[in-house]
Amino acid sequence: MPDLITIIEDDESIREMLRYYFHSVGYGVEDFESGEDYFQAVHDVQPDLYILDIMLPGMDGLEILRRLRGAPDTAHIPVIMLTARTAELDRVKGLEQGADDYVVKPFNPLELVARVKAQLRRYTRYNGTDKAESDVIDFNGLVINRGTHECWLYDKELTLTPIEFDILWMLCENRGQVISAERLFETVWGEKYLDRNNTVMVHIRRLREKMGEPSRNPRFIKTVWGVG
């Protein structure tokens, strides 16, 4: 069964273009004009990835994202936001609320396809069945299992998005070392670092919030100013 992409976008021309490109690489597509349409529809299966436009009439993309991240069935599913070029604040809000990536309009559809493929590879890898011991890190009450995509802190399960999981796994693998924002971004996102430090720091801040880390003296994720 092909991976299913759910698109929520009010511009019919964009939906039509994305249907064409995603079908051409073998993905299934369902698309909706609004968040209301999506939540009122009957869903036989959950999608493998969401693409949400932020600027939607009625329920905007950020509200849809909040609902998806608040529901157990969709909390782990990757989300890519479509944002306007000048909507920096909206992009930050989206990342803070759990979006995995964003693409700025107008965009090259081939770039979006590449980003979708990267997110689906990550999501598929962390929802597999490999439970090898080498895929488990146990560190001072934090247990992270790459084979099952599970993370526990002091016996409490943390709900992480695939991007958040990748970041935490890399930090745990390199515990005791200073990791630069550039190295973290290029390893986790698999792209050239082009002054997107804000993206990295928003995800780090969200991870700290989920882990209940104090801002002044964090135990697990510390910032070395000017280094990483």
mmCIF file of C-alpha atoms in Angstrom:
data_model
loop_
_atom_site.group_PDB
_atom_site.id
_atom_site.type_symbol
_atom_site.label_atom_id
_atom_site.label_comp_id
_atom_site.label_asym_id
_atom_site.label_seq_id
_atom_site.Cartn_x
_atom_site.Cartn_y
_atom_site.Cartn_z
ATOM 1 C CA MET A 1 0.000 0.000 0.000
ATOM 2 C CA PRO A 2 1.526 3.370 -0.999
ATOM 3 C CA ASP A 3 2.258 6.046 1.580
ATOM 4 C CA LEU A 4 -0.702 8.378 2.012
ATOM 5 C CA ILE A 5 -0.221 12.166 2.036
ATOM 6 C CA THR A 6 -2.988 14.370 3.439
ATOM 7 C CA ILE A 7 -3.009 17.934 2.110
ATOM 8 C CA ILE A 8 -5.092 20.703 3.681
ATOM 9 C CA GLU A 9 -4.850 23.756 1.413
ATOM 10 C CA ASP A 10 -7.550 26.174 0.246
ATOM 11 C CA ASP A 11 -5.920 26.934 -3.121
ATOM 12 C CA GLU A 12 -7.257 24.388 -5.636
ATOM 13 C CA SER A 13 -4.404 25.028 -8.095
ATOM 14 C CA ILE A 14 -1.829 24.108 -5.426
ATOM 15 C CA ARG A 15 -3.774 20.993 -4.433
ATOM 16 C CA GLU A 16 -3.997 19.933 -8.079
ATOM 17 C CA MET A 17 -0.273 20.500 -8.616
ATOM 18 C CA LEU A 18 0.648 18.517 -5.491
ATOM 19 C CA ARG A 19 -1.667 15.660 -6.442
ATOM 20 C CA TYR A 20 0.123 15.428 -9.786
ATOM 21 C CA TYR A 21 3.635 15.424 -8.326
ATOM 22 C CA PHE A 22 2.889 13.031 -5.461
ATOM 23 C CA HIS A 23 1.019 10.582 -7.692
ATOM 24 C CA SER A 24 3.954 10.664 -10.124
ATOM 25 C CA VAL A 25 6.289 9.294 -7.412
ATOM 26 C CA GLY A 26 3.828 6.676 -6.199
ATOM 27 C CA TYR A 27 2.193 8.320 -3.176
ATOM 28 C CA GLY A 28 -1.496 8.199 -2.387
ATOM 29 C CA VAL A 29 -3.088 11.618 -1.848
ATOM 30 C CA GLU A 30 -6.171 12.937 -0.125
ATOM 31 C CA ASP A 31 -6.763 16.669 -0.055
ATOM 32 C CA PHE A 32 -9.138 19.032 1.719
ATOM 33 C CA GLU A 33 -9.996 22.684 1.264
ATOM 34 C CA SER A 34 -10.262 23.397 4.988
ATOM 35 C CA GLY A 35 -9.592 21.973 8.411
ATOM 36 C CA GLU A 36 -13.310 21.699 8.998
ATOM 37 C CA ASP A 37 -13.653 19.495 5.919
ATOM 38 C CA TYR A 38 -10.833 17.251 7.126
ATOM 39 C CA PHE A 39 -12.146 16.733 10.652
ATOM 40 C CA GLN A 40 -15.701 16.144 9.427
ATOM 41 C CA ALA A 41 -14.604 13.453 6.972
ATOM 42 C CA VAL A 42 -14.559 9.749 7.819
ATOM 43 C CA HIS A 43 -10.977 8.427 7.769
ATOM 44 C CA ASP A 44 -10.526 4.705 7.193
ATOM 45 C CA VAL A 45 -6.736 4.964 7.648
ATOM 46 C CA GLN A 46 -4.408 7.554 9.097
ATOM 47 C CA PRO A 47 -2.069 9.275 6.616
ATOM 48 C CA ASP A 48 1.693 8.871 6.723
ATOM 49 C CA LEU A 49 2.296 12.633 6.476
ATOM 50 C CA TYR A 50 0.345 15.900 6.601
ATOM 51 C CA ILE A 51 0.908 19.043 4.548
ATOM 52 C CA LEU A 52 -0.859 22.023 6.119
ATOM 53 C CA ASP A 53 -1.233 25.536 4.800
ATOM 54 C CA ILE A 54 -1.033 28.014 7.678
ATOM 55 C CA MET A 55 -3.251 30.684 6.114
ATOM 56 C CA LEU A 56 -6.596 28.910 5.843
ATOM 57 C CA PRO A 57 -10.082 30.390 6.142
ATOM 58 C CA GLY A 58 -11.836 29.400 9.359
ATOM 59 C CA MET A 59 -9.610 26.946 11.217
ATOM 60 C CA ASP A 60 -6.036 27.889 10.356
ATOM 61 C CA GLY A 61 -3.116 25.501 9.950
ATOM 62 C CA LEU A 62 -1.775 26.135 13.451
ATOM 63 C CA GLU A 63 -5.080 25.105 15.027
ATOM 64 C CA ILE A 64 -5.159 21.961 12.866
ATOM 65 C CA LEU A 65 -1.595 21.214 13.990
ATOM 66 C CA ARG A 66 -2.556 21.617 17.665
ATOM 67 C CA ARG A 67 -5.399 19.148 17.217
ATOM 68 C CA LEU A 68 -3.212 16.623 15.412
ATOM 69 C CA ARG A 69 -0.472 16.802 18.039
ATOM 70 C CA GLY A 70 -3.040 16.500 20.817
ATOM 71 C CA ALA A 71 -4.564 13.274 19.466
ATOM 72 C CA PRO A 72 -2.822 9.929 20.220
ATOM 73 C CA ASP A 73 -3.382 8.556 16.710
ATOM 74 C CA THR A 74 -1.727 11.516 14.961
ATOM 75 C CA ALA A 75 0.783 12.806 17.528
ATOM 76 C CA HIS A 76 3.732 11.035 15.838
ATOM 77 C CA ILE A 77 2.806 11.657 12.192
ATOM 78 C CA PRO A 78 5.146 14.093 10.377
ATOM 79 C CA VAL A 79 3.730 17.514 9.509
ATOM 80 C CA ILE A 80 5.104 19.952 6.929
ATOM 81 C CA MET A 81 3.713 23.493 7.011
ATOM 82 C CA LEU A 82 3.264 25.736 3.968
ATOM 83 C CA THR A 83 3.936 29.358 4.944
ATOM 84 C CA ALA A 84 4.064 32.790 3.333
ATOM 85 C CA ARG A 85 7.511 34.259 2.742
ATOM 86 C CA THR A 86 6.978 37.028 5.311
ATOM 87 C CA ALA A 87 5.305 34.868 7.998
ATOM 88 C CA GLU A 88 8.404 34.243 10.160
ATOM 89 C CA LEU A 89 6.371 34.367 13.374
ATOM 90 C CA ASP A 90 3.955 31.754 12.034
ATOM 91 C CA ARG A 91 6.856 29.473 11.132
ATOM 92 C CA VAL A 92 8.243 29.731 14.655
ATOM 93 C CA LYS A 93 4.814 29.031 16.130
ATOM 94 C CA GLY A 94 4.426 25.998 13.889
ATOM 95 C CA LEU A 95 7.775 24.552 14.957
ATOM 96 C CA GLU A 96 6.999 25.235 18.608
ATOM 97 C CA GLN A 97 3.710 23.373 18.316
ATOM 98 C CA GLY A 98 5.295 20.315 16.745
ATOM 99 C CA ALA A 99 5.650 20.837 12.988
ATOM 100 C CA ASP A 100 8.573 18.869 11.578
ATOM 101 C CA ASP A 101 9.436 21.185 8.696
ATOM 102 C CA TYR A 102 8.116 24.090 6.672
ATOM 103 C CA VAL A 103 8.227 25.177 3.036
ATOM 104 C CA VAL A 104 7.893 28.816 2.016
ATOM 105 C CA LYS A 105 5.472 29.863 -0.729
ATOM 106 C CA PRO A 106 5.993 30.139 -3.636
ATOM 107 C CA PHE A 107 7.872 26.844 -3.628
ATOM 108 C CA ASN A 108 9.381 24.399 -6.071
ATOM 109 C CA PRO A 109 7.181 21.273 -5.946
ATOM 110 C CA LEU A 110 10.250 19.066 -6.407
ATOM 111 C CA GLU A 111 11.731 20.542 -3.220
ATOM 112 C CA LEU A 112 8.533 19.708 -1.343
ATOM 113 C CA VAL A 113 8.584 16.147 -2.720
ATOM 114 C CA ALA A 114 12.193 15.785 -1.511
ATOM 115 C CA ARG A 115 11.269 17.031 1.963
ATOM 116 C CA VAL A 116 8.311 14.651 2.105
ATOM 117 C CA LYS A 117 10.543 11.725 1.156
ATOM 118 C CA ALA A 118 13.033 12.668 3.897
ATOM 119 C CA GLN A 119 10.292 12.869 6.536
ATOM 120 C CA LEU A 120 8.752 9.562 5.450
ATOM 121 C CA ARG A 121 12.125 7.803 5.582
ATOM 122 C CA ARG A 122 12.590 9.036 9.126
ATOM 123 C CA TYR A 123 9.038 8.118 10.145
ATOM 124 C CA THR A 124 9.262 4.638 8.614
ATOM 125 C CA ARG A 125 12.631 3.949 10.231
ATOM 126 C CA TYR A 126 11.347 4.796 13.694
ATOM 127 C CA ASN A 127 8.149 2.822 13.366
ATOM 128 C CA GLY A 128 9.839 -0.427 12.374
ATOM 129 C CA THR A 129 10.221 -3.540 14.484
ATOM 130 C CA ASP A 130 13.998 -3.610 15.032
ATOM 131 C CA LYS A 131 14.657 -3.779 18.751
ATOM 132 C CA ALA A 132 18.379 -4.472 18.803
ATOM 133 C CA GLU A 133 20.155 -3.629 22.038
ATOM 134 C CA SER A 134 22.459 -1.242 20.154
ATOM 135 C CA ASP A 135 19.397 0.849 19.352
ATOM 136 C CA VAL A 136 18.740 1.589 23.035
ATOM 137 C CA ILE A 137 20.407 4.334 25.083
ATOM 138 C CA ASP A 138 19.859 4.384 28.854
ATOM 139 C CA PHE A 139 21.276 7.519 30.462
ATOM 140 C CA ASN A 140 20.469 8.870 33.946
ATOM 141 C CA GLY A 141 16.779 8.023 33.817
ATOM 142 C CA LEU A 142 16.363 8.763 30.112
ATOM 143 C CA VAL A 143 15.742 5.680 27.945
ATOM 144 C CA ILE A 144 15.500 6.130 24.182
ATOM 145 C CA ASN A 145 14.867 3.215 21.805
ATOM 146 C CA ARG A 146 15.593 3.856 18.138
ATOM 147 C CA GLY A 147 14.089 0.532 17.074
ATOM 148 C CA THR A 148 10.649 1.216 18.554
ATOM 149 C CA HIS A 149 10.702 5.033 18.501
ATOM 150 C CA GLU A 150 9.967 5.102 22.231
ATOM 151 C CA CYS A 151 11.397 7.517 24.764
ATOM 152 C CA TRP A 152 10.969 7.344 28.531
ATOM 153 C CA LEU A 153 12.096 9.828 31.164
ATOM 154 C CA TYR A 154 11.915 8.605 34.769
ATOM 155 C CA ASP A 155 9.373 5.944 33.694
ATOM 156 C CA LYS A 156 7.154 8.514 31.962
ATOM 157 C CA GLU A 157 6.766 8.128 28.198
ATOM 158 C CA LEU A 158 7.529 11.217 26.119
ATOM 159 C CA THR A 159 5.568 11.835 22.918
ATOM 160 C CA LEU A 160 8.125 13.030 20.357
ATOM 161 C CA THR A 161 7.815 13.872 16.691
ATOM 162 C CA PRO A 162 10.294 12.149 14.334
ATOM 163 C CA ILE A 163 12.443 15.311 14.153
ATOM 164 C CA GLU A 164 12.481 15.687 17.940
ATOM 165 C CA PHE A 165 13.401 12.027 18.296
ATOM 166 C CA ASP A 166 16.286 12.409 15.817
ATOM 167 C CA ILE A 167 17.622 15.440 17.671
ATOM 168 C CA LEU A 168 17.468 13.739 21.062
ATOM 169 C CA TRP A 169 19.049 10.542 19.709
ATOM 170 C CA MET A 170 21.967 12.473 18.217
ATOM 171 C CA LEU A 171 22.511 14.413 21.448
ATOM 172 C CA CYS A 172 22.392 11.188 23.487
ATOM 173 C CA GLU A 173 24.815 9.446 21.130
ATOM 174 C CA ASN A 174 27.242 12.342 21.568
ATOM 175 C CA ARG A 175 26.587 13.050 25.250
ATOM 176 C CA GLY A 176 29.386 14.987 26.908
ATOM 177 C CA GLN A 177 30.326 16.661 23.615
ATOM 178 C CA VAL A 178 29.362 20.102 22.336
ATOM 179 C CA ILE A 179 27.291 19.783 19.142
ATOM 180 C CA SER A 180 27.064 22.897 16.965
ATOM 181 C CA ALA A 181 23.721 23.992 15.530
ATOM 182 C CA GLU A 182 25.246 23.559 12.060
ATOM 183 C CA ARG A 183 26.257 19.946 12.677
ATOM 184 C CA LEU A 184 22.916 19.121 14.318
ATOM 185 C CA PHE A 185 20.934 20.630 11.461
ATOM 186 C CA GLU A 186 22.942 18.988 8.682
ATOM 187 C CA THR A 187 22.795 15.576 10.395
ATOM 188 C CA VAL A 188 19.112 15.592 11.360
ATOM 189 C CA TRP A 189 17.615 17.483 8.421
ATOM 190 C CA GLY A 190 20.136 16.183 5.882
ATOM 191 C CA GLU A 191 20.486 19.608 4.262
ATOM 192 C CA LYS A 192 23.142 22.297 4.002
ATOM 193 C CA TYR A 193 23.021 24.643 6.988
ATOM 194 C CA LEU A 194 22.047 28.111 5.740
ATOM 195 C CA ASP A 195 21.556 30.253 8.834
ATOM 196 C CA ARG A 196 18.573 28.249 10.081
ATOM 197 C CA ASN A 197 19.739 28.248 13.695
ATOM 198 C CA ASN A 198 16.284 29.461 14.721
ATOM 199 C CA THR A 199 14.783 26.201 13.472
ATOM 200 C CA VAL A 200 17.208 24.178 15.581
ATOM 201 C CA MET A 201 16.670 26.258 18.721
ATOM 202 C CA VAL A 202 12.875 26.124 18.455
ATOM 203 C CA HIS A 203 13.017 22.314 18.373
ATOM 204 C CA ILE A 204 15.501 22.259 21.277
ATOM 205 C CA ARG A 205 13.204 24.503 23.305
ATOM 206 C CA ARG A 206 10.234 22.254 22.602
ATOM 207 C CA LEU A 207 12.239 19.174 23.599
ATOM 208 C CA ARG A 208 13.208 20.814 26.881
ATOM 209 C CA GLU A 209 9.571 21.639 27.576
ATOM 210 C CA LYS A 210 8.499 18.042 26.980
ATOM 211 C CA MET A 211 11.297 16.805 29.238
ATOM 212 C CA GLY A 212 10.442 19.308 31.972
ATOM 213 C CA GLU A 213 13.963 20.726 31.861
ATOM 214 C CA PRO A 214 14.506 23.857 34.015
ATOM 215 C CA SER A 215 15.647 26.809 31.905
ATOM 216 C CA ARG A 216 18.475 27.903 34.222
ATOM 217 C CA ASN A 217 20.096 24.583 35.061
ATOM 218 C CA PRO A 218 18.971 21.891 32.587
ATOM 219 C CA ARG A 219 20.127 18.361 33.332
ATOM 220 C CA PHE A 220 20.117 16.808 29.884
ATOM 221 C CA ILE A 221 20.321 19.514 27.157
ATOM 222 C CA LYS A 222 22.676 22.379 27.921
ATOM 223 C CA THR A 223 23.603 25.341 25.752
ATOM 224 C CA VAL A 224 27.229 26.436 25.428
ATOM 225 C CA TRP A 225 26.850 29.967 24.099
ATOM 226 C CA GLY A 226 28.823 30.644 20.962
ATOM 227 C CA VAL A 227 29.640 26.960 20.500
ATOM 228 C CA GLY A 228 26.512 24.727 20.487
#
